[in-house]
mmCIF file of N, CA and C in Angstrom:
data_model
loop_
_atom_site.group_PDB
_atom_site.id
_atom_site.type_symbol
_atom_site.label_atom_id
_atom_site.label_comp_id
_atom_site.label_asym_id
_atom_site.label_seq_id
_atom_site.Cartn_x
_atom_site.Cartn_y
_atom_site.Cartn_z
ATOM 1 N N UNK Z 1 -27.654 26.875 23.241
ATOM 2 C CA UNK Z 1 -26.873 26.324 24.293
ATOM 3 C C UNK Z 1 -27.430 25.330 24.873
ATOM 4 N N UNK Z 2 -28.538 25.040 25.240
ATOM 5 C CA UNK Z 2 -29.240 23.417 25.663
ATOM 6 C C UNK Z 2 -29.051 22.942 24.489
ATOM 7 N N UNK Z 3 -29.295 22.983 23.485
ATOM 8 C CA UNK Z 3 -29.075 21.988 22.464
ATOM 9 C C UNK Z 3 -27.710 21.226 22.483
ATOM 10 N N UNK Z 4 -26.676 22.421 22.599
ATOM 11 C CA UNK Z 4 -25.418 21.775 22.733
ATOM 12 C C UNK Z 4 -25.192 20.748 23.911
ATOM 13 N N UNK Z 5 -26.014 21.100 25.035
ATOM 14 C CA UNK Z 5 -25.543 20.172 26.202
ATOM 15 C C UNK Z 5 -26.318 19.249 25.999
ATOM 16 N N UNK Z 6 -27.511 18.596 25.402
ATOM 17 C CA UNK Z 6 -27.962 17.839 25.051
ATOM 18 C C UNK Z 6 -27.510 16.581 24.405
ATOM 19 N N UNK Z 7 -26.816 17.201 22.974
ATOM 20 C CA UNK Z 7 -26.218 16.293 22.166
ATOM 21 C C UNK Z 7 -24.913 16.235 22.355
ATOM 22 N N UNK Z 8 -24.652 17.074 23.261
ATOM 23 C CA UNK Z 8 -22.941 17.119 23.443
ATOM 24 C C UNK Z 8 -22.269 15.821 23.938
ATOM 25 N N UNK Z 9 -22.451 15.370 24.213
ATOM 26 C CA UNK Z 9 -21.518 13.655 24.669
ATOM 27 C C UNK Z 9 -22.175 12.826 23.408
ATOM 28 N N UNK Z 10 -22.814 12.692 22.970
ATOM 29 C CA UNK Z 10 -23.011 11.873 21.746
ATOM 30 C C UNK Z 10 -22.235 12.585 20.564
ATOM 31 N N UNK Z 11 -22.253 14.170 20.539
ATOM 32 C CA UNK Z 11 -21.224 14.284 19.670
ATOM 33 C C UNK Z 11 -19.529 14.037 19.805
ATOM 34 N N UNK Z 12 -19.473 14.280 20.927
ATOM 35 C CA UNK Z 12 -17.977 14.020 21.431
ATOM 36 C C UNK Z 12 -17.649 12.404 21.602
ATOM 37 N N UNK Z 13 -18.821 11.753 21.341
ATOM 38 C CA UNK Z 13 -18.351 10.027 21.575
ATOM 39 C C UNK Z 13 -18.480 9.803 20.125
ATOM 40 N N UNK Z 14 -19.005 10.313 19.197
ATOM 41 C CA UNK Z 14 -19.015 10.111 17.703
ATOM 42 C C UNK Z 14 -17.657 10.720 16.798
ATOM 43 N N UNK Z 15 -17.165 11.775 17.695
ATOM 44 C CA UNK Z 15 -15.984 12.423 17.200
ATOM 45 C C UNK Z 15 -14.471 11.610 17.404
ATOM 46 N N UNK Z 16 -14.610 11.243 18.815
ATOM 47 C CA UNK Z 16 -13.857 10.263 19.254
ATOM 48 C C UNK Z 16 -13.524 8.924 18.853
ATOM 49 N N UNK Z 17 -14.852 8.394 18.125
ATOM 50 C CA UNK Z 17 -14.533 7.156 17.152
ATOM 51 C C UNK Z 17 -14.238 7.528 16.287
ATOM 52 N N UNK Z 18 -14.775 8.188 15.160
ATOM 53 C CA UNK Z 18 -14.213 8.669 13.943
ATOM 54 C C UNK Z 18 -13.263 9.147 13.498
ATOM 55 N N UNK Z 19 -12.895 9.851 14.398
ATOM 56 C CA UNK Z 19 -11.354 10.790 14.070
ATOM 57 C C UNK Z 19 -10.198 10.237 13.747
ATOM 58 N N UNK Z 20 -9.928 9.097 14.479
ATOM 59 C CA UNK Z 20 -8.799 8.227 14.464
ATOM 60 C C UNK Z 20 -8.946 7.634 13.093
ATOM 61 N N UNK Z 21 -9.869 7.053 12.831
ATOM 62 C CA UNK Z 21 -10.164 6.480 11.130
ATOM 63 C C UNK Z 21 -9.776 7.409 10.203
ATOM 64 N N UNK Z 22 -10.143 8.856 10.274
ATOM 65 C CA UNK Z 22 -10.275 9.901 9.357
ATOM 66 C C UNK Z 22 -8.366 10.060 9.515
ATOM 67 N N UNK Z 23 -8.021 10.315 10.694
ATOM 68 C CA UNK Z 23 -6.494 10.667 10.743
ATOM 69 C C UNK Z 23 -5.627 9.787 10.186
ATOM 70 N N UNK Z 24 -6.137 8.323 10.176
ATOM 71 C CA UNK Z 24 -5.406 7.553 9.674
ATOM 72 C C UNK Z 24 -5.123 7.334 8.238
ATOM 73 N N UNK Z 25 -6.483 7.570 7.420
ATOM 74 C CA UNK Z 25 -6.744 7.602 6.278
ATOM 75 C C UNK Z 25 -5.767 9.037 5.724
ATOM 76 N N UNK Z 26 -5.924 9.964 6.352
ATOM 77 C CA UNK Z 26 -5.497 11.278 5.927
ATOM 78 C C UNK Z 26 -3.777 11.228 5.942
ATOM 79 N N UNK Z 27 -2.821 10.178 7.046
ATOM 80 C CA UNK Z 27 -1.846 10.022 7.176
ATOM 81 C C UNK Z 27 -1.176 8.697 5.724
ATOM 82 N N UNK Z 28 -2.222 8.423 5.420
ATOM 83 C CA UNK Z 28 -2.006 6.989 4.564
ATOM 84 C C UNK Z 28 -1.539 8.320 3.002
ATOM 85 N N UNK Z 29 -2.929 8.911 2.894
ATOM 86 C CA UNK Z 29 -3.016 9.353 1.725
ATOM 87 C C UNK Z 29 -1.339 10.246 1.382
ATOM 88 N N UNK Z 30 -1.078 11.161 2.738
ATOM 89 C CA UNK Z 30 0.137 11.727 2.340
ATOM 90 C C UNK Z 30 1.202 10.718 2.264
ATOM 91 N N UNK Z 31 1.427 9.876 3.213
ATOM 92 C CA UNK Z 31 2.728 8.840 2.979
ATOM 93 C C UNK Z 31 2.502 8.428 1.504
ATOM 94 N N UNK Z 32 1.271 8.437 0.919
ATOM 95 C CA UNK Z 32 1.344 7.942 -0.425
ATOM 96 C C UNK Z 32 1.999 8.463 -1.234
ATOM 97 N N UNK Z 33 1.749 10.005 -1.198
ATOM 98 C CA UNK Z 33 2.169 11.077 -1.899
ATOM 99 C C UNK Z 33 3.309 11.733 -1.565
ATOM 100 N N UNK Z 34 4.042 11.270 -0.610
ATOM 101 C CA UNK Z 34 5.565 11.211 -0.597
ATOM 102 C C UNK Z 34 5.983 10.075 -1.322
ATOM 103 N N UNK Z 35 5.719 8.853 -1.444
ATOM 104 C CA UNK Z 35 5.915 7.657 -1.742
ATOM 105 C C UNK Z 35 6.044 8.099 -3.150
ATOM 106 N N UNK Z 36 4.967 9.087 -3.927
ATOM 107 C CA UNK Z 36 5.004 8.936 -5.316
ATOM 108 C C UNK Z 36 6.140 10.075 -5.559
ATOM 109 N N UNK Z 37 6.294 10.915 -4.734
ATOM 110 C CA UNK Z 37 7.288 11.793 -5.292
ATOM 111 C C UNK Z 37 8.649 11.328 -5.393
ATOM 112 N N UNK Z 38 8.817 10.137 -4.385
ATOM 113 C CA UNK Z 38 10.194 9.709 -4.103
ATOM 114 C C UNK Z 38 10.206 8.781 -5.728
ATOM 115 N N UNK Z 39 9.437 8.119 -5.876
ATOM 116 C CA UNK Z 39 9.185 7.452 -7.155
ATOM 117 C C UNK Z 39 9.564 8.229 -8.303
ATOM 118 N N UNK Z 40 9.009 9.601 -8.420
ATOM 119 C CA UNK Z 40 9.402 10.377 -9.314
ATOM 120 C C UNK Z 40 10.948 10.852 -9.310
ATOM 121 N N UNK Z 41 11.212 10.916 -8.618
ATOM 122 C CA UNK Z 41 12.477 11.414 -8.204
ATOM 123 C C UNK Z 41 13.507 10.416 -8.822
ATOM 124 N N UNK Z 42 13.295 9.039 -8.399
ATOM 125 C CA UNK Z 42 14.091 7.787 -8.778
ATOM 126 C C UNK Z 42 14.100 7.655 -10.205
ATOM 127 N N UNK Z 43 12.773 7.712 -10.686
ATOM 128 C CA UNK Z 43 12.889 7.522 -11.797
ATOM 129 C C UNK Z 43 12.507 8.407 -12.999
ATOM 130 N N UNK Z 44 12.196 9.767 -12.728
ATOM 131 C CA UNK Z 44 11.988 10.899 -13.572
ATOM 132 C C UNK Z 44 10.900 10.926 -14.079
ATOM 133 N N UNK Z 45 9.574 9.972 -13.610
ATOM 134 C CA UNK Z 45 8.438 10.472 -14.324
ATOM 135 C C UNK Z 45 7.279 9.530 -13.310
ATOM 136 N N UNK Z 46 6.293 10.064 -13.257
ATOM 137 C CA UNK Z 46 5.275 9.523 -12.320
ATOM 138 C C UNK Z 46 4.869 8.109 -12.437
ATOM 139 N N UNK Z 47 4.613 7.264 -11.669
ATOM 140 C CA UNK Z 47 4.367 5.906 -11.712
ATOM 141 C C UNK Z 47 3.322 5.776 -12.581
ATOM 142 N N UNK Z 48 2.487 6.760 -12.759
ATOM 143 C CA UNK Z 48 1.268 6.391 -13.705
ATOM 144 C C UNK Z 48 1.690 6.530 -15.032
ATOM 145 N N UNK Z 49 2.828 6.704 -15.367
ATOM 146 C CA UNK Z 49 3.480 7.111 -16.858
ATOM 147 C C UNK Z 49 4.029 5.536 -17.332
ATOM 148 N N UNK Z 50 4.064 4.576 -16.444
ATOM 149 C CA UNK Z 50 4.707 3.134 -16.773
ATOM 150 C C UNK Z 50 3.694 2.692 -17.584
ATOM 151 N N UNK Z 51 4.019 2.176 -19.020
ATOM 152 C CA UNK Z 51 3.495 1.369 -19.471
ATOM 153 C C UNK Z 51 3.513 0.063 -19.249
ATOM 154 N N UNK Z 52 2.295 -0.854 -19.423
ATOM 155 C CA UNK Z 52 2.075 -2.375 -19.512
ATOM 156 C C UNK Z 52 1.653 -2.596 -17.802
ATOM 157 N N UNK Z 53 2.220 -1.455 -17.167
ATOM 158 C CA UNK Z 53 1.942 -2.459 -15.657
ATOM 159 C C UNK Z 53 1.183 -1.090 -14.588
ATOM 160 N N UNK Z 54 0.894 -1.579 -13.896
ATOM 161 C CA UNK Z 54 0.224 -0.781 -12.533
ATOM 162 C C UNK Z 54 1.311 -0.955 -11.206
ATOM 163 N N UNK Z 55 1.702 0.154 -10.915
ATOM 164 C CA UNK Z 55 2.538 0.399 -10.054
ATOM 165 C C UNK Z 55 1.940 0.421 -8.519
ATOM 166 N N UNK Z 56 2.567 -0.262 -7.548
ATOM 167 C CA UNK Z 56 2.559 -0.534 -6.162
ATOM 168 C C UNK Z 56 3.971 -0.003 -5.669
ATOM 169 N N UNK Z 57 3.940 1.252 -4.733
ATOM 170 C CA UNK Z 57 5.265 1.578 -4.424
ATOM 171 C C UNK Z 57 4.990 0.906 -2.781
ATOM 172 N N UNK Z 58 6.323 0.414 -2.345
ATOM 173 C CA UNK Z 58 6.572 -0.012 -1.051
ATOM 174 C C UNK Z 58 7.349 1.263 -0.484
ATOM 175 N N UNK Z 59 6.778 1.860 0.813
ATOM 176 C CA UNK Z 59 7.287 2.945 1.215
ATOM 177 C C UNK Z 59 7.034 2.955 2.899
ATOM 178 N N UNK Z 60 8.227 3.082 3.647
ATOM 179 C CA UNK Z 60 7.624 3.317 4.983
ATOM 180 C C UNK Z 60 6.935 2.142 5.982
ATOM 181 N N UNK Z 61 6.954 0.970 5.225
ATOM 182 C CA UNK Z 61 6.530 0.054 5.685
ATOM 183 C C UNK Z 61 4.712 0.105 5.737
ATOM 184 N N UNK Z 62 4.439 0.593 4.031
ATOM 185 C CA UNK Z 62 3.381 0.826 3.645
ATOM 186 C C UNK Z 62 3.082 0.517 2.315
ATOM 187 N N UNK Z 63 2.113 -0.403 1.566
ATOM 188 C CA UNK Z 63 2.074 -0.424 0.113
ATOM 189 C C UNK Z 63 1.190 0.316 -0.050
ATOM 190 N N UNK Z 64 1.600 1.615 -1.191
ATOM 191 C CA UNK Z 64 0.779 2.458 -1.823
ATOM 192 C C UNK Z 64 0.683 2.424 -3.142
ATOM 193 N N UNK Z 65 -1.096 1.955 -3.827
ATOM 194 C CA UNK Z 65 -2.128 2.398 -2.722
ATOM 195 C C UNK Z 65 -2.023 0.871 -2.156
ATOM 196 N N UNK Z 66 -2.949 1.054 -1.182
ATOM 197 C CA UNK Z 66 -2.877 -0.169 -0.035
ATOM 198 C C UNK Z 66 -3.883 -1.416 -0.627
ATOM 199 N N UNK Z 67 -4.899 -0.647 -1.400
ATOM 200 C CA UNK Z 67 -6.085 -1.502 -1.740
ATOM 201 C C UNK Z 67 -5.794 -1.352 -3.598
ATOM 202 N N UNK Z 68 -6.331 -2.090 -4.134
ATOM 203 C CA UNK Z 68 -6.020 -1.884 -5.706
ATOM 204 C C UNK Z 68 -7.078 -2.817 -6.418
ATOM 205 N N UNK Z 69 -7.630 -2.056 -7.349
ATOM 206 C CA UNK Z 69 -8.404 -2.872 -8.364
ATOM 207 C C UNK Z 69 -8.151 -3.077 -9.711
ATOM 208 N N UNK Z 70 -7.659 -4.365 -10.248
ATOM 209 C CA UNK Z 70 -7.597 -4.530 -11.661
ATOM 210 C C UNK Z 70 -7.853 -5.460 -12.530
ATOM 211 N N UNK Z 71 -8.419 -5.270 -13.843
ATOM 212 C CA UNK Z 71 -8.567 -6.438 -14.790
ATOM 213 C C UNK Z 71 -7.893 -7.341 -14.641
ATOM 214 N N UNK Z 72 -8.360 -8.684 -14.803
ATOM 215 C CA UNK Z 72 -7.524 -9.699 -15.357
ATOM 216 C C UNK Z 72 -6.682 -9.616 -16.536
ATOM 217 N N UNK Z 73 -5.451 -10.156 -16.040
ATOM 218 C CA UNK Z 73 -4.085 -9.861 -17.247
ATOM 219 C C UNK Z 73 -3.482 -8.759 -16.981
ATOM 220 N N UNK Z 74 -3.548 -8.001 -15.979
ATOM 221 C CA UNK Z 74 -2.736 -6.906 -15.384
ATOM 222 C C UNK Z 74 -1.820 -7.399 -14.826
ATOM 223 N N UNK Z 75 -0.624 -6.880 -15.129
ATOM 224 C CA UNK Z 75 0.491 -7.064 -14.541
ATOM 225 C C UNK Z 75 1.247 -5.898 -13.409
ATOM 226 N N UNK Z 76 1.103 -6.310 -11.948
ATOM 227 C CA UNK Z 76 1.369 -5.293 -10.904
ATOM 228 C C UNK Z 76 3.074 -5.572 -10.649
ATOM 229 N N UNK Z 77 3.362 -4.213 -10.603
ATOM 230 C CA UNK Z 77 4.918 -3.927 -10.353
ATOM 231 C C UNK Z 77 5.112 -3.018 -9.350
ATOM 232 N N UNK Z 78 5.523 -4.295 -7.823
ATOM 233 C CA UNK Z 78 5.768 -3.379 -6.718
ATOM 234 C C UNK Z 78 7.408 -3.264 -6.966
ATOM 235 N N UNK Z 79 7.450 -1.658 -6.248
ATOM 236 C CA UNK Z 79 8.950 -1.325 -6.189
ATOM 237 C C UNK Z 79 8.775 -0.402 -5.034
ATOM 238 N N UNK Z 80 10.089 -0.741 -4.474
ATOM 239 C CA UNK Z 80 10.624 -0.268 -3.167
ATOM 240 C C UNK Z 80 11.188 1.205 -3.561
ATOM 241 N N UNK Z 81 10.503 2.256 -3.135
ATOM 242 C CA UNK Z 81 11.222 3.688 -2.761
ATOM 243 C C UNK Z 81 11.508 4.389 -1.477
ATOM 244 N N UNK Z 82 11.753 3.340 -0.523
ATOM 245 C CA UNK Z 82 12.590 3.403 0.699
ATOM 246 C C UNK Z 82 13.765 4.101 0.580
ATOM 247 N N UNK Z 83 14.597 4.640 1.565
ATOM 248 C CA UNK Z 83 15.983 4.992 1.359
ATOM 249 C C UNK Z 83 16.850 3.811 1.892
ATOM 250 N N UNK Z 84 16.251 3.399 2.690
ATOM 251 C CA UNK Z 84 17.321 2.070 3.590
ATOM 252 C C UNK Z 84 16.796 0.770 3.614
ATOM 253 N N UNK Z 85 15.167 0.389 3.419
ATOM 254 C CA UNK Z 85 14.620 -0.775 4.179
ATOM 255 C C UNK Z 85 14.611 -1.683 2.957
ATOM 256 N N UNK Z 86 14.785 -3.056 3.271
ATOM 257 C CA UNK Z 86 14.428 -3.828 2.333
ATOM 258 C C UNK Z 86 13.016 -4.325 1.984
ATOM 259 N N UNK Z 87 12.299 -4.733 1.161
ATOM 260 C CA UNK Z 87 10.759 -5.364 1.820
ATOM 261 C C UNK Z 87 10.914 -6.752 0.413
ATOM 262 N N UNK Z 88 9.919 -7.398 0.976
ATOM 263 C CA UNK Z 88 9.564 -8.657 -0.197
ATOM 264 C C UNK Z 88 7.952 -8.842 -0.269
ATOM 265 N N UNK Z 89 7.794 -9.605 -1.297
ATOM 266 C CA UNK Z 89 6.060 -9.736 -1.640
ATOM 267 C C UNK Z 89 6.029 -11.093 -1.260
ATOM 268 N N UNK Z 90 4.521 -11.418 -0.778
ATOM 269 C CA UNK Z 90 4.154 -13.062 -0.385
ATOM 270 C C UNK Z 90 2.766 -12.701 -1.205
ATOM 271 N N UNK Z 91 2.629 -13.647 -1.790
ATOM 272 C CA UNK Z 91 1.191 -13.673 -2.585
ATOM 273 C C UNK Z 91 0.796 -15.363 -2.315
ATOM 274 N N UNK Z 92 0.301 -15.265 -1.117
ATOM 275 C CA UNK Z 92 -0.032 -17.054 -0.873
ATOM 276 C C UNK Z 92 -0.657 -17.584 -1.693
ATOM 277 N N UNK Z 93 -1.862 -16.702 -2.161
ATOM 278 C CA UNK Z 93 -2.934 -17.355 -2.688
ATOM 279 C C UNK Z 93 -2.713 -17.591 -4.070
ATOM 280 N N UNK Z 94 -1.591 -16.902 -4.527
ATOM 281 C CA UNK Z 94 -1.327 -17.349 -6.052
ATOM 282 C C UNK Z 94 -0.298 -18.359 -6.282
ATOM 283 N N UNK Z 95 0.050 -18.983 -4.770
ATOM 284 C CA UNK Z 95 1.275 -20.125 -4.948
ATOM 285 C C UNK Z 95 2.598 -19.768 -5.201
ATOM 286 N N UNK Z 96 2.864 -18.362 -4.944
ATOM 287 C CA UNK Z 96 4.114 -17.625 -5.372
ATOM 288 C C UNK Z 96 5.126 -17.968 -4.184
ATOM 289 N N UNK Z 97 5.844 -18.410 -4.316
ATOM 290 C CA UNK Z 97 6.888 -18.380 -2.955
ATOM 291 C C UNK Z 97 7.349 -16.994 -2.682
ATOM 292 N N UNK Z 98 8.127 -16.303 -1.528
ATOM 293 C CA UNK Z 98 8.426 -15.111 -1.099
ATOM 294 C C UNK Z 98 9.173 -14.688 -2.264
ATOM 295 N N UNK Z 99 9.275 -13.092 -2.139
ATOM 296 C CA UNK Z 99 10.516 -12.772 -3.251
ATOM 297 C C UNK Z 99 11.426 -12.646 -2.389
ATOM 298 N N UNK Z 100 13.007 -12.396 -3.138
ATOM 299 C CA UNK Z 100 13.923 -12.165 -2.325
ATOM 300 C C UNK Z 100 13.222 -10.720 -1.724
ATOM 301 N N UNK Z 101 14.520 -10.453 -0.880
ATOM 302 C CA UNK Z 101 14.189 -9.072 -0.673
ATOM 303 C C UNK Z 101 14.635 -7.708 -1.646
ATOM 304 N N UNK Z 102 13.570 -7.014 -1.454
ATOM 305 C CA UNK Z 102 13.993 -6.186 -2.686
ATOM 306 C C UNK Z 102 14.228 -4.623 -2.109
ATOM 307 N N UNK Z 103 15.492 -4.060 -2.449
ATOM 308 C CA UNK Z 103 16.112 -3.098 -2.031
ATOM 309 C C UNK Z 103 15.774 -2.118 -2.690
ATOM 310 N N UNK Z 104 15.939 -0.335 -2.075
ATOM 311 C CA UNK Z 104 15.376 0.687 -2.881
ATOM 312 C C UNK Z 104 15.920 0.290 -4.458
ATOM 313 N N UNK Z 105 14.729 0.998 -5.229
ATOM 314 C CA UNK Z 105 14.690 1.110 -6.484
ATOM 315 C C UNK Z 105 14.652 -0.560 -7.218
ATOM 316 N N UNK Z 106 14.547 -1.460 -6.265
ATOM 317 C CA UNK Z 106 14.393 -2.983 -7.138
ATOM 318 C C UNK Z 106 13.300 -3.077 -7.122
ATOM 319 N N UNK Z 107 12.692 -3.988 -8.153
ATOM 320 C CA UNK Z 107 11.207 -4.387 -8.739
ATOM 321 C C UNK Z 107 10.810 -5.742 -8.710
ATOM 322 N N UNK Z 108 9.826 -6.029 -8.267
ATOM 323 C CA UNK Z 108 8.852 -7.310 -8.588
ATOM 324 C C UNK Z 108 7.877 -7.310 -9.384
ATOM 325 N N UNK Z 109 7.359 -8.087 -10.469
ATOM 326 C CA UNK Z 109 6.435 -8.078 -11.254
ATOM 327 C C UNK Z 109 5.607 -9.151 -11.122
ATOM 328 N N UNK Z 110 4.274 -9.187 -11.059
ATOM 329 C CA UNK Z 110 3.496 -10.249 -11.142
ATOM 330 C C UNK Z 110 2.360 -9.816 -11.770
ATOM 331 N N UNK Z 111 1.810 -10.980 -12.575
ATOM 332 C CA UNK Z 111 0.442 -10.731 -13.938
ATOM 333 C C UNK Z 111 -0.670 -11.813 -13.264
ATOM 334 N N UNK Z 112 -1.770 -10.878 -13.067
ATOM 335 C CA UNK Z 112 -2.675 -11.605 -12.301
ATOM 336 C C UNK Z 112 -3.693 -12.089 -13.478
ATOM 337 N N UNK Z 113 -3.779 -13.578 -13.420
ATOM 338 C CA UNK Z 113 -4.835 -14.166 -14.486
ATOM 339 C C UNK Z 113 -6.019 -14.829 -13.922
ATOM 340 N N UNK Z 114 -6.313 -14.613 -12.931
ATOM 341 C CA UNK Z 114 -7.338 -15.207 -12.172
ATOM 342 C C UNK Z 114 -8.391 -13.905 -11.275
ATOM 343 N N UNK Z 115 -9.472 -13.937 -11.654
ATOM 344 C CA UNK Z 115 -10.463 -13.108 -10.856
ATOM 345 C C UNK Z 115 -10.378 -13.492 -9.230
ATOM 346 N N UNK Z 116 -10.604 -12.216 -8.618
ATOM 347 C CA UNK Z 116 -10.852 -12.672 -7.045
ATOM 348 C C UNK Z 116 -9.923 -11.702 -6.378
ATOM 349 N N UNK Z 117 -10.241 -11.622 -5.059
ATOM 350 C CA UNK Z 117 -9.712 -10.865 -4.397
ATOM 351 C C UNK Z 117 -7.822 -11.625 -3.645
ATOM 352 N N UNK Z 118 -6.822 -10.871 -3.521
ATOM 353 C CA UNK Z 118 -5.695 -11.536 -3.348
ATOM 354 C C UNK Z 118 -4.951 -10.477 -2.224
ATOM 355 N N UNK Z 119 -4.891 -11.056 -0.875
ATOM 356 C CA UNK Z 119 -3.888 -10.429 0.219
ATOM 357 C C UNK Z 119 -2.576 -10.490 -0.398
ATOM 358 N N UNK Z 120 -1.977 -9.781 -0.106
ATOM 359 C CA UNK Z 120 -0.328 -10.008 -0.177
ATOM 360 C C UNK Z 120 0.005 -9.185 1.013
ATOM 361 N N UNK Z 121 1.320 -9.460 1.109
ATOM 362 C CA UNK Z 121 1.839 -8.977 2.345
ATOM 363 C C UNK Z 121 3.477 -8.869 2.252
ATOM 364 N N UNK Z 122 4.113 -8.011 3.181
ATOM 365 C CA UNK Z 122 5.941 -7.979 3.078
ATOM 366 C C UNK Z 122 6.017 -8.839 4.263
ATOM 367 N N UNK Z 123 6.995 -9.747 3.503
ATOM 368 C CA UNK Z 123 7.495 -11.290 4.657
ATOM 369 C C UNK Z 123 8.092 -10.593 5.702
ATOM 370 N N UNK Z 124 9.059 -9.834 5.657
ATOM 371 C CA UNK Z 124 9.755 -9.225 6.927
ATOM 372 C C UNK Z 124 8.589 -8.512 8.402
ATOM 373 N N UNK Z 125 7.851 -7.519 7.378
ATOM 374 C CA UNK Z 125 6.999 -6.823 8.173
ATOM 375 C C UNK Z 125 5.719 -6.964 8.159
ATOM 376 N N UNK Z 126 5.226 -8.128 7.630
ATOM 377 C CA UNK Z 126 3.771 -7.633 7.923
ATOM 378 C C UNK Z 126 3.128 -8.113 9.598
ATOM 379 N N UNK Z 127 3.783 -8.799 10.403
ATOM 380 C CA UNK Z 127 3.269 -8.933 11.480
ATOM 381 C C UNK Z 127 3.714 -7.588 12.557
ATOM 382 N N UNK Z 128 4.910 -7.215 12.371
ATOM 383 C CA UNK Z 128 5.301 -6.122 13.117
ATOM 384 C C UNK Z 128 4.750 -4.709 12.835
ATOM 385 N N UNK Z 129 4.604 -4.488 11.529
ATOM 386 C CA UNK Z 129 3.921 -3.313 10.977
ATOM 387 C C UNK Z 129 2.946 -3.399 10.269
ATOM 388 N N UNK Z 130 2.230 -4.384 10.368
ATOM 389 C CA UNK Z 130 0.858 -4.627 9.209
ATOM 390 C C UNK Z 130 0.971 -4.150 8.048
ATOM 391 N N UNK Z 131 2.130 -4.504 7.370
ATOM 392 C CA UNK Z 131 2.414 -4.096 5.919
ATOM 393 C C UNK Z 131 1.846 -5.049 4.946
ATOM 394 N N UNK Z 132 0.412 -5.019 4.467
ATOM 395 C CA UNK Z 132 -0.290 -5.792 4.304
ATOM 396 C C UNK Z 132 -1.180 -4.737 2.911
ATOM 397 N N UNK Z 133 -1.560 -5.858 1.968
ATOM 398 C CA UNK Z 133 -2.114 -4.899 0.370
ATOM 399 C C UNK Z 133 -3.338 -6.034 0.199
ATOM 400 N N UNK Z 134 -4.198 -5.500 -0.550
ATOM 401 C CA UNK Z 134 -5.082 -5.859 -1.100
ATOM 402 C C UNK Z 134 -5.512 -5.747 -2.793
ATOM 403 N N UNK Z 135 -5.407 -7.028 -3.647
ATOM 404 C CA UNK Z 135 -5.726 -6.584 -5.179
ATOM 405 C C UNK Z 135 -6.795 -7.515 -5.306
ATOM 406 N N UNK Z 136 -7.811 -6.411 -5.907
ATOM 407 C CA UNK Z 136 -9.243 -7.320 -6.178
ATOM 408 C C UNK Z 136 -9.209 -7.534 -8.005
ATOM 409 N N UNK Z 137 -9.039 -8.576 -8.478
ATOM 410 C CA UNK Z 137 -8.824 -8.846 -9.957
ATOM 411 C C UNK Z 137 -10.131 -9.126 -10.340
ATOM 412 N N UNK Z 138 -10.786 -8.342 -11.322
ATOM 413 C CA UNK Z 138 -11.930 -8.382 -12.096
ATOM 414 C C UNK Z 138 -11.763 -9.040 -13.372
ATOM 415 N N UNK Z 139 -12.974 -9.744 -13.598
ATOM 416 C CA UNK Z 139 -12.967 -10.096 -15.173
ATOM 417 C C UNK Z 139 -13.114 -8.979 -16.136
#
């Protein structure tokens, strides 16, 4: 009991600092699992079964996965699996203009030919919803 009293405040502080991060990660994992279910319902197969592309799902103001590493030459396909919300893709570092709004089941594809990190975002939702993603392109 004395041991707990001595480390109690430190443990509580540690839990208070680390719990929100873990909860956020768990929430994103659950959200992305829902997005995958929506994708499978819409297209009749898991996103991993798509040939020649890597799929990023847009769902409830998030990208799933939020961070992705792909080799040079990979085509990434963003798919809106939301029920009612439209999204866009902005790839500023690639010099690509913002896409038109993508409504449910609509897609945008881009092939990454240059290595490096590419932050991308949803034009209408990056400021208010922090809808931002990262693609690391490796050689």
